[in-house]
């Protein structure tokens, strides 16, 4: 669509109509990163692009408005336009929210754009890749849910070819759809969970990547439904299986030349990362507890961030605040070849706009203060004792949503990045979520205590 977009909305409207598009979605997200929006007939495209579509912010989770407040208006980004591959008479636009004729401070997309503007002022662009891990399951009247494949569950199903082929109907349609949008899928596989898959596609600038991840979740849901299943981005649906991450792979580029500023083949630490890259990484390390509240935003997220909890042994999820080379036992990893930093704490339920904004703000602080993360951990951090970790100065990531939200609340970077209204809305909502969880009486409690005494 790029060439069309540059000509202006009128030409884009003509092109969409020629492709058979009848309806347009001015879409934005709530605090969870879930798609919301209004639909308009294509004849009203010009009005929509000018911000005609209003909504009551108080009707959405995490939009800090009262029912008496001025409505927010969706301002679509023409460059984000995507015709729905599974419903080709509808085109989708990622949108910014405005209020009182200016960008709404608490809009997730606006929060990321503010963080990117600060990077831009320094001459930096943020490239972001997100690894899409998720489960596709089907409803079951007895079990509640089960995988689409009727084969016996394996203790170690990772990379299993038979189960990949069993799911090729829906996954093939999903990959074809992604490629029709120019996403360049380069690999996919069955992961370590039951009915869990990973699809890897190329990186983009951070705003485009966040738009695409939001769109991807919606698209995966809709295509899975066509095949009798449902896609879930719940981080850990099975207590004894691995969970779903959405690892952030990041690098800063030179805005003038496009050069990767994190690449340094002569890196004395052997990771292929530049001094700037280490400073960026150190900033993230400093703010990891607060960052966890945003990139691992649910009660369920912290059942993924445990050392063991998978039939295949370790969970492959981060547990401690440390970094290393191509070593998956660290929260921050520098993949083989260097030139980028991977944050492994991020999971599939995150709001990518908010997660990317806070991580970028932390990284830029690390650069501004010339922080140094020390030498990388190349050993298996899963095997370290608590005493050894203490000697190394390595601390545990938050173990619960409550711990993470408290860290987020106490960190000044949270309000500086989110703005005071959205910071408060996030803290208030997540504390209510935690209280709702701890007040719930679970099946585990029934099984353990009902006939115990």
PDB file of C-alpha atoms in Angstrom, residues 31 43-45 48 57 72 85 99 108 114 120 147 151 193 248 258 261 327 339 356 401 403 414 426 430 451:
ATOM      1  CA  UNK A  31      -4.943  -1.102  27.769  1.00  0.00           C
ATOM      2  CA  UNK A  43     -17.996   6.147   1.066  1.00  0.00           C
ATOM      3  CA  UNK A  44     -17.267   7.828   4.427  1.00  0.00           C
ATOM      4  CA  UNK A  45     -13.505   7.231   4.292  1.00  0.00           C
ATOM      5  CA  UNK A  48     -13.007   8.704   9.056  1.00  0.00           C
ATOM      6  CA  UNK A  57     -13.206   6.192  26.643  1.00  0.00           C
ATOM      7  CA  UNK A  72     -11.984  10.406  22.110  1.00  0.00           C
ATOM      8  CA  UNK A  85      -6.986 -11.531   4.284  1.00  0.00           C
ATOM      9  CA  UNK A  99      -9.260  14.300  22.556  1.00  0.00           C
ATOM     10  CA  UNK A 108      -1.223   3.356  23.920  1.00  0.00           C
ATOM     11  CA  UNK A 114       6.220   9.933  22.295  1.00  0.00           C
ATOM     12  CA  UNK A 120      14.339  10.426  16.956  1.00  0.00           C
ATOM     13  CA  UNK A 147      -5.387 -29.554  20.977  1.00  0.00           C
ATOM     14  CA  UNK A 151      -2.542 -37.674  18.486  1.00  0.00           C
ATOM     15  CA  UNK A 193       3.476 -26.782  24.846  1.00  0.00           C
ATOM     16  CA  UNK A 248      11.373  -8.361  21.920  1.00  0.00           C
ATOM     17  CA  UNK A 258      19.915   3.248   8.547  1.00  0.00           C
ATOM     18  CA  UNK A 261      24.149   1.017  15.875  1.00  0.00           C
ATOM     19  CA  UNK A 327      22.272 -18.146  26.288  1.00  0.00           C
ATOM     20  CA  UNK A 339      23.761  -6.544  16.713  1.00  0.00           C
ATOM     21  CA  UNK A 356       8.011  -1.123  23.547  1.00  0.00           C
ATOM     22  CA  UNK A 401       1.793  -9.546  39.228  1.00  0.00           C
ATOM     23  CA  UNK A 403       5.326  -7.532  42.926  1.00  0.00           C
ATOM     24  CA  UNK A 414       6.698   4.654  34.503  1.00  0.00           C
ATOM     25  CA  UNK A 426      -2.555   0.872  34.806  1.00  0.00           C
ATOM     26  CA  UNK A 430      -3.760  -4.299  37.702  1.00  0.00           C
ATOM     27  CA  UNK A 451     -11.351 -32.957  52.703  1.00  0.00           C
TER      28      UNK A 451
END
